[in-house]
Coordinates of N, CA, C and O in Angstrom, one line a residue:
M1 N 82.5 95.1 113.3 CA 82.6 94.9 111.8 C 83.4 96.0 111.2 O 84.3 95.8 110.3
L2 N 83.2 97.2 111.7 CA 83.9 98.4 111.2 C 85.4 98.3 111.5 O 86.2 98.7 110.6
I3 N 85.8 97.8 112.6 CA 87.2 97.7 113.0 C 87.9 96.7 112.0 O 89.0 97.0 111.5
L4 N 87.3 95.6 111.7 CA 87.8 94.6 110.8 C 87.9 95.2 109.4 O 88.9 95.1 108.7
A5 N 86.9 96.0 109.0 CA 86.9 96.6 107.7 C 88.0 97.6 107.6 O 88.7 97.7 106.6
N6 N 88.2 98.4 108.7 CA 89.3 99.4 108.7 C 90.7 98.7 108.6 O 91.6 99.3 108.0
I7 N 90.8 97.6 109.2 CA 92.1 96.8 109.1 C 92.3 96.4 107.7 O 93.5 96.6 107.2
I8 N 91.3 96.0 107.0 CA 91.4 95.6 105.6 C 91.8 96.9 104.8 O 92.7 96.8 103.9
V9 N 91.2 98.0 105.1 CA 91.5 99.3 104.4 C 93.0 99.6 104.6 O 93.7 100.0 103.6
V10 N 93.5 99.4 105.8 CA 94.9 99.7 106.0 C 95.8 98.8 105.2 O 96.8 99.2 104.6
I11 N 95.4 97.5 105.2 CA 96.2 96.5 104.5 C 96.3 96.8 103.0 O 97.3 96.8 102.4
V12 N 95.1 97.2 102.4 CA 95.0 97.5 101.0 C 95.9 98.8 100.7 O 96.6 98.9 99.8
A13 N 95.8 99.8 101.6 CA 96.5 101.0 101.5 C 98.0 100.7 101.5 O 98.8 101.3 100.7
L14 N 98.4 99.9 102.5 CA 99.9 99.5 102.5 C 100.4 98.8 101.3 O 101.5 99.0 100.8
L15 N 99.5 97.9 100.8 CA 99.9 97.2 99.5 C 100.1 98.2 98.4 O 101.1 98.1 97.7
H16 N 99.3 99.2 98.3 CA 99.4 100.2 97.2 C 100.6 101.1 97.5 O 101.2 101.6 96.5
L17 N 100.9 101.3 98.7 CA 102.2 102.1 99.0 C 103.4 101.3 98.5 O 104.3 101.8 98.0
Y18 N 103.3 100.0 98.8 CA 104.4 99.1 98.3 C 104.5 99.1 96.8 O 105.5 99.2 96.2
F19 N 103.3 99.0 96.1 CA 103.3 99.1 94.6 C 103.9 100.4 94.2 O 104.6 100.4 93.2
L20 N 103.5 101.5 94.8 CA 104.1 102.8 94.5 C 105.6 102.7 94.5 O 106.3 103.1 93.6
W21 N 106.1 102.3 95.7 CA 107.6 102.2 95.8 C 108.2 101.3 94.7 O 109.2 101.7 94.1
L22 N 107.6 100.2 94.5 CA 108.2 99.2 93.6 C 108.2 99.8 92.2 O 109.2 99.7 91.5
E23 N 107.1 100.4 91.8 CA 107.0 100.9 90.4 C 107.7 102.2 90.2 O 108.2 102.5 89.1
M24 N 107.8 103.1 91.2 CA 108.4 104.4 91.0 C 109.9 104.4 91.3 O 110.6 105.2 90.7
F25 N 110.3 103.6 92.3 CA 111.7 103.7 92.8 C 112.5 102.5 92.7 O 113.7 102.5 92.8
A26 N 111.9 101.3 92.4 CA 112.7 100.1 92.4 C 112.3 99.3 91.1 O 112.5 98.1 91.1
W27 N 111.9 99.9 90.1 CA 111.5 99.2 88.9 C 112.6 98.5 88.2 O 112.4 97.4 87.7
T28 N 113.8 99.1 88.2 CA 114.9 98.4 87.5 C 115.7 97.5 88.4 O 116.7 97.0 88.0
T29 N 115.4 97.5 89.7 CA 116.1 96.6 90.6 C 115.2 95.6 91.2 O 115.2 94.5 90.7
R30 N 114.5 95.9 92.3 CA 113.7 94.9 93.0 C 112.5 94.4 92.1 O 112.1 93.2 92.2
A31 N 111.9 95.2 91.3 CA 110.8 94.8 90.5 C 111.1 93.6 89.6 O 110.3 92.8 89.3
K32 N 112.4 93.5 89.2 CA 112.8 92.4 88.3 C 112.6 91.0 89.0 O 112.3 90.0 88.4
K33 N 112.7 91.1 90.4 CA 112.5 89.8 91.1 C 111.1 89.5 91.4 O 110.7 88.4 91.5
V34 N 110.2 90.6 91.4 CA 108.8 90.4 91.6 C 108.1 90.0 90.3 O 107.2 89.2 90.3
F35 N 108.4 90.7 89.2 CA 107.8 90.5 87.9 C 108.7 89.6 87.1 O 109.2 90.1 86.0
R36 N 108.9 88.4 87.5 CA 109.8 87.5 86.8 C 109.4 87.2 85.4 O 110.3 86.8 84.5
Q37 N 108.1 87.2 85.1 CA 107.7 86.9 83.7 C 107.8 88.0 82.7 O 107.7 87.8 81.5
F38 N 108.1 89.2 83.3 CA 108.3 90.4 82.4 C 109.7 90.3 81.9 O 110.7 90.1 82.6
P39 N 109.9 90.5 80.6 CA 111.3 90.3 80.0 C 112.2 91.4 80.6 O 111.9 92.6 80.7
E40 N 113.4 90.9 81.0 CA 114.3 91.8 81.7 C 114.8 93.0 80.9 O 115.0 94.1 81.4
H41 N 114.9 92.8 79.6 CA 115.4 93.9 78.8 C 114.4 95.0 78.7 O 114.7 96.1 78.2
L42 N 113.1 94.8 79.1 CA 112.1 95.8 79.0 C 112.0 96.7 80.3 O 111.3 97.7 80.2
F43 N 112.7 96.4 81.3 CA 112.5 97.2 82.6 C 113.0 98.6 82.4 O 112.3 99.6 82.7
E44 N 114.2 98.8 81.8 CA 114.7 100.1 81.6 C 113.8 101.0 80.7 O 113.5 102.1 81.0
P45 N 113.4 100.4 79.5 CA 112.6 101.3 78.6 C 111.2 101.6 79.2 O 110.6 102.5 78.7
T46 N 110.7 100.8 80.1 CA 109.4 101.0 80.7 C 109.4 101.7 82.0 O 108.4 101.8 82.7
K47 N 110.6 102.2 82.4 CA 110.7 102.8 83.7 C 109.7 104.0 83.9 O 109.1 104.1 85.0
T48 N 109.6 104.9 83.0 CA 108.7 106.0 83.1 C 107.2 105.5 83.2 O 106.4 106.1 84.0
L49 N 106.8 104.6 82.4 CA 105.5 104.0 82.4 C 105.2 103.4 83.8 O 104.1 103.6 84.3
A50 N 106.1 102.7 84.3 CA 105.9 102.0 85.6 C 105.8 103.1 86.7 O 105.0 103.0 87.6
A51 N 106.6 104.2 86.6 CA 106.5 105.2 87.6 C 105.1 105.9 87.6 O 104.6 106.2 88.6
N52 N 104.6 106.1 86.4 CA 103.3 106.7 86.2 C 102.2 105.8 86.9 O 101.4 106.2 87.6
Q53 N 102.4 104.5 86.7 CA 101.4 103.5 87.3 C 101.6 103.5 88.8 O 100.6 103.4 89.5
G54 N 102.8 103.6 89.3 CA 103.1 103.7 90.7 C 102.4 104.9 91.3 O 101.9 104.9 92.5
L55 N 102.5 106.0 90.6 CA 101.8 107.3 91.1 C 100.3 107.0 91.3 O 99.8 107.4 92.3
Y56 N 99.7 106.4 90.4 CA 98.3 106.1 90.5 C 98.0 105.2 91.7 O 97.0 105.3 92.4
N57 N 98.9 104.2 91.9 CA 98.7 103.4 93.1 C 98.9 104.2 94.4 O 98.2 104.0 95.4
G58 N 99.7 105.2 94.4 CA 99.9 106.1 95.5 C 98.6 106.9 95.7 O 98.2 107.1 96.9
F59 N 97.9 107.3 94.7 CA 96.6 108.0 94.8 C 95.6 107.1 95.5 O 94.8 107.6 96.3
L60 N 95.5 105.9 95.1 CA 94.6 104.9 95.7 C 94.9 104.8 97.2 O 94.0 104.8 98.0
S61 N 96.2 104.6 97.5 CA 96.6 104.5 98.9 C 96.2 105.8 99.7 O 95.7 105.7 100.8
A62 N 96.5 106.9 99.1 CA 96.1 108.2 99.8 C 94.7 108.3 100.0 O 94.2 108.7 101.1
G63 N 93.8 107.9 99.1 CA 92.4 107.9 99.3 C 91.9 107.0 100.4 O 91.1 107.4 101.2
L64 N 92.5 105.8 100.5 CA 92.2 104.9 101.5 C 92.6 105.4 102.9 O 91.8 105.3 103.9
I65 N 93.8 106.0 103.0 CA 94.3 106.5 104.2 C 93.4 107.7 104.6 O 93.0 107.9 105.8
W66 N 93.0 108.6 103.7 CA 92.2 109.7 103.9 C 90.8 109.2 104.5 O 90.3 109.8 105.4
S67 N 90.3 108.1 104.0 CA 89.0 107.6 104.4 C 89.1 107.3 105.9 O 88.1 107.5 106.6
L68 N 90.2 106.9 106.4 CA 90.3 106.5 107.8 C 90.4 107.7 108.7 O 90.2 107.6 109.9
L69 N 90.7 108.9 108.1 CA 90.8 110.1 108.9 C 89.6 111.0 109.0 O 89.5 112.0 109.7
I70 N 88.6 110.6 108.2 CA 87.3 111.3 108.1 C 86.5 111.1 109.4 O 86.3 109.9 109.9
Q71 N 86.1 112.1 110.0 CA 85.4 112.1 111.3 C 83.9 111.6 111.2 O 83.4 110.8 112.1
D72 N 83.2 112.0 110.2 CA 81.8 111.5 110.0 C 81.8 110.0 109.6 O 82.4 109.7 108.5
P73 N 81.2 109.2 110.4 CA 81.3 107.7 110.2 C 80.7 107.3 108.8 O 81.1 106.4 108.2
V74 N 79.6 108.0 108.4 CA 79.0 107.6 107.2 C 79.8 108.0 106.0 O 80.1 107.2 105.1
W75 N 80.4 109.2 106.0 CA 81.3 109.6 104.9 C 82.6 108.8 104.9 O 83.1 108.5 103.8
Q76 N 83.0 108.4 106.1 CA 84.2 107.6 106.1 C 84.0 106.3 105.3 O 84.8 105.9 104.5
V77 N 82.8 105.7 105.5 CA 82.5 104.4 104.8 C 82.3 104.7 103.3 O 82.9 103.9 102.5
Y78 N 81.7 105.8 103.0 CA 81.4 106.1 101.5 C 82.8 106.3 100.8 O 83.0 105.8 99.7
V79 N 83.7 107.0 101.4 CA 84.9 107.3 100.8 C 85.8 106.0 100.6 O 86.4 105.7 99.6
A80 N 85.8 105.2 101.7 CA 86.5 103.9 101.7 C 85.9 103.0 100.6 O 86.6 102.4 99.9
L81 N 84.6 103.0 100.5 CA 83.9 102.2 99.5 C 84.3 102.6 98.1 O 84.6 101.8 97.2
F82 N 84.4 103.9 97.8 CA 84.8 104.4 96.5 C 86.2 103.9 96.2 O 86.4 103.4 95.1
F83 N 87.2 104.2 97.1 CA 88.5 103.8 96.8 C 88.7 102.3 96.7 O 89.5 101.8 95.9
L84 N 88.1 101.5 97.6 CA 88.1 100.1 97.5 C 87.5 99.6 96.2 O 88.0 98.6 95.6
G85 N 86.5 100.3 95.7 CA 85.8 99.9 94.5 C 86.8 100.1 93.3 O 86.9 99.3 92.4
C86 N 87.6 101.2 93.4 CA 88.6 101.5 92.3 C 89.6 100.4 92.3 O 90.0 99.9 91.3
V87 N 90.1 100.0 93.5 CA 91.1 98.9 93.6 C 90.5 97.6 93.1 O 91.2 96.9 92.4
A88 N 89.3 97.3 93.5 CA 88.7 96.0 93.1 C 88.6 96.0 91.5 O 88.9 95.0 90.9
L89 N 88.1 97.1 90.9 CA 88.0 97.1 89.5 C 89.4 97.0 88.8 O 89.5 96.3 87.8
A90 N 90.4 97.7 89.4 CA 91.7 97.5 88.8 C 92.2 96.1 88.9 O 92.9 95.6 88.0
G91 N 91.9 95.4 90.0 CA 92.3 94.0 90.2 C 91.6 93.1 89.2 O 92.2 92.2 88.7
M92 N 90.3 93.4 89.0 CA 89.6 92.6 88.0 C 90.1 92.8 86.6 O 90.3 91.8 85.8
Y93 N 90.4 94.0 86.3 CA 90.9 94.3 84.9 C 92.3 93.7 84.8 O 92.6 93.1 83.7
G94 N 93.1 93.8 85.8 CA 94.4 93.2 85.7 C 94.4 91.6 85.6 O 95.2 91.0 84.9
A95 N 93.4 91.0 86.2 CA 93.2 89.6 86.1 C 92.8 89.2 84.7 O 93.3 88.2 84.2
V96 N 92.0 90.0 84.1 CA 91.5 89.7 82.7 C 92.6 89.9 81.7 O 92.8 89.2 80.8
T97 N 93.4 91.0 81.9 CA 94.3 91.4 80.9 C 95.8 91.0 81.1 O 96.5 90.9 80.1
A98 N 96.1 90.7 82.3 CA 97.5 90.4 82.6 C 97.7 89.0 83.3 O 98.3 88.1 82.8
S99 N 97.3 88.9 84.6 CA 97.5 87.7 85.4 C 96.4 87.5 86.4 O 96.0 88.5 87.0
K100 N 96.0 86.3 86.6 CA 95.0 86.0 87.6 C 95.4 86.4 89.0 O 94.7 86.7 89.9
K101 N 96.8 86.3 89.2 CA 97.4 86.6 90.5 C 97.0 88.0 90.9 O 96.9 88.3 92.1
I102 N 96.9 89.0 90.0 CA 96.6 90.3 90.3 C 95.2 90.4 91.1 O 95.1 91.2 92.0
F103 N 94.3 89.6 90.7 CA 93.0 89.6 91.4 C 93.2 89.2 92.8 O 92.6 89.7 93.7
V104 N 93.9 88.1 93.0 CA 94.1 87.6 94.4 C 94.8 88.6 95.3 O 94.4 88.8 96.4
V105 N 95.9 89.2 94.7 CA 96.7 90.2 95.5 C 96.0 91.5 95.7 O 96.0 92.1 96.8
Q106 N 95.3 92.0 94.7 CA 94.8 93.4 94.7 C 93.2 93.4 94.8 O 92.7 94.1 95.7
G107 N 92.6 92.6 94.0 CA 91.1 92.7 93.9 C 90.4 92.0 95.1 O 89.4 92.6 95.6
L108 N 90.9 90.9 95.5 CA 90.2 90.1 96.5 C 90.2 90.9 97.9 O 89.2 91.0 98.5
P109 N 91.3 91.4 98.3 CA 91.3 92.1 99.6 C 90.4 93.3 99.5 O 89.6 93.6 100.5
A110 N 90.3 94.0 98.4 CA 89.4 95.2 98.2 C 88.0 94.7 98.3 O 87.1 95.4 99.0
L111 N 87.6 93.6 97.7 CA 86.3 93.1 97.7 C 85.9 92.7 99.2 O 84.7 92.9 99.6
I112 N 86.8 92.1 99.9 CA 86.5 91.7 101.3 C 86.2 93.0 102.1 O 85.3 93.0 102.9
G113 N 87.0 94.0 101.9 CA 86.8 95.3 102.6 C 85.4 95.9 102.2 O 84.7 96.4 103.1
I114 N 85.0 95.8 100.9 CA 83.7 96.3 100.5 C 82.6 95.5 101.2 O 81.7 96.1 101.7
V115 N 82.7 94.2 101.2 CA 81.7 93.4 101.9 C 81.6 93.8 103.3 O 80.4 94.0 103.9
L116 N 82.7 93.9 104.0 CA 82.7 94.2 105.4 C 82.1 95.6 105.7 O 81.3 95.8 106.6
L117 N 82.4 96.6 104.8 CA 81.8 97.9 105.0 C 80.3 97.9 104.7 O 79.5 98.6 105.4
L118 N 79.9 97.2 103.7 CA 78.5 97.1 103.4 C 77.7 96.4 104.5 O 76.6 96.8 104.9
L119 N 78.3 95.4 105.1 CA 77.7 94.7 106.3 C 77.6 95.7 107.4 O 76.5 95.7 108.1
H120 N 78.6 96.5 107.6 CA 78.5 97.5 108.7 C 77.4 98.5 108.4 O 76.7 98.9 109.4
L121 N 77.2 98.9 107.2 CA 76.2 99.9 106.9 C 74.8 99.3 107.1 O 73.9 100.0 107.5
F122 N 74.6 98.1 106.7 CA 73.2 97.5 106.6 C 72.9 96.6 107.7 O 71.7 96.1 107.7
L123 N 73.8 96.3 108.6 CA 73.4 95.4 109.8 C 73.4 96.2 111.0 O 73.9 97.2 111.3

């Protein structure tokens, strides 16, 4: 169970590294193709805001990667649960305020990871 949970942690971390890249370095180029519903004329004026958001995604990714490097198995799970919880909450908030797709892409994988980690702890 822990191996599968760690695979999910890696997937979520990689997703957030992609979000970091997209929002910090490709906001006015590639992001236009990803966020098609966002008005094109707003990409340049929101570049700094997107970069800030990308930085936060990087912190989430760093925390998830850090959790995989922790030697104590109990603390490894606790740290992963914390960062997956942050991602899940962000996904739920995004679904309510912006697009349901955010929950599917961001929140659902985090929730799956949380369930797997909790099963590992209690089974």
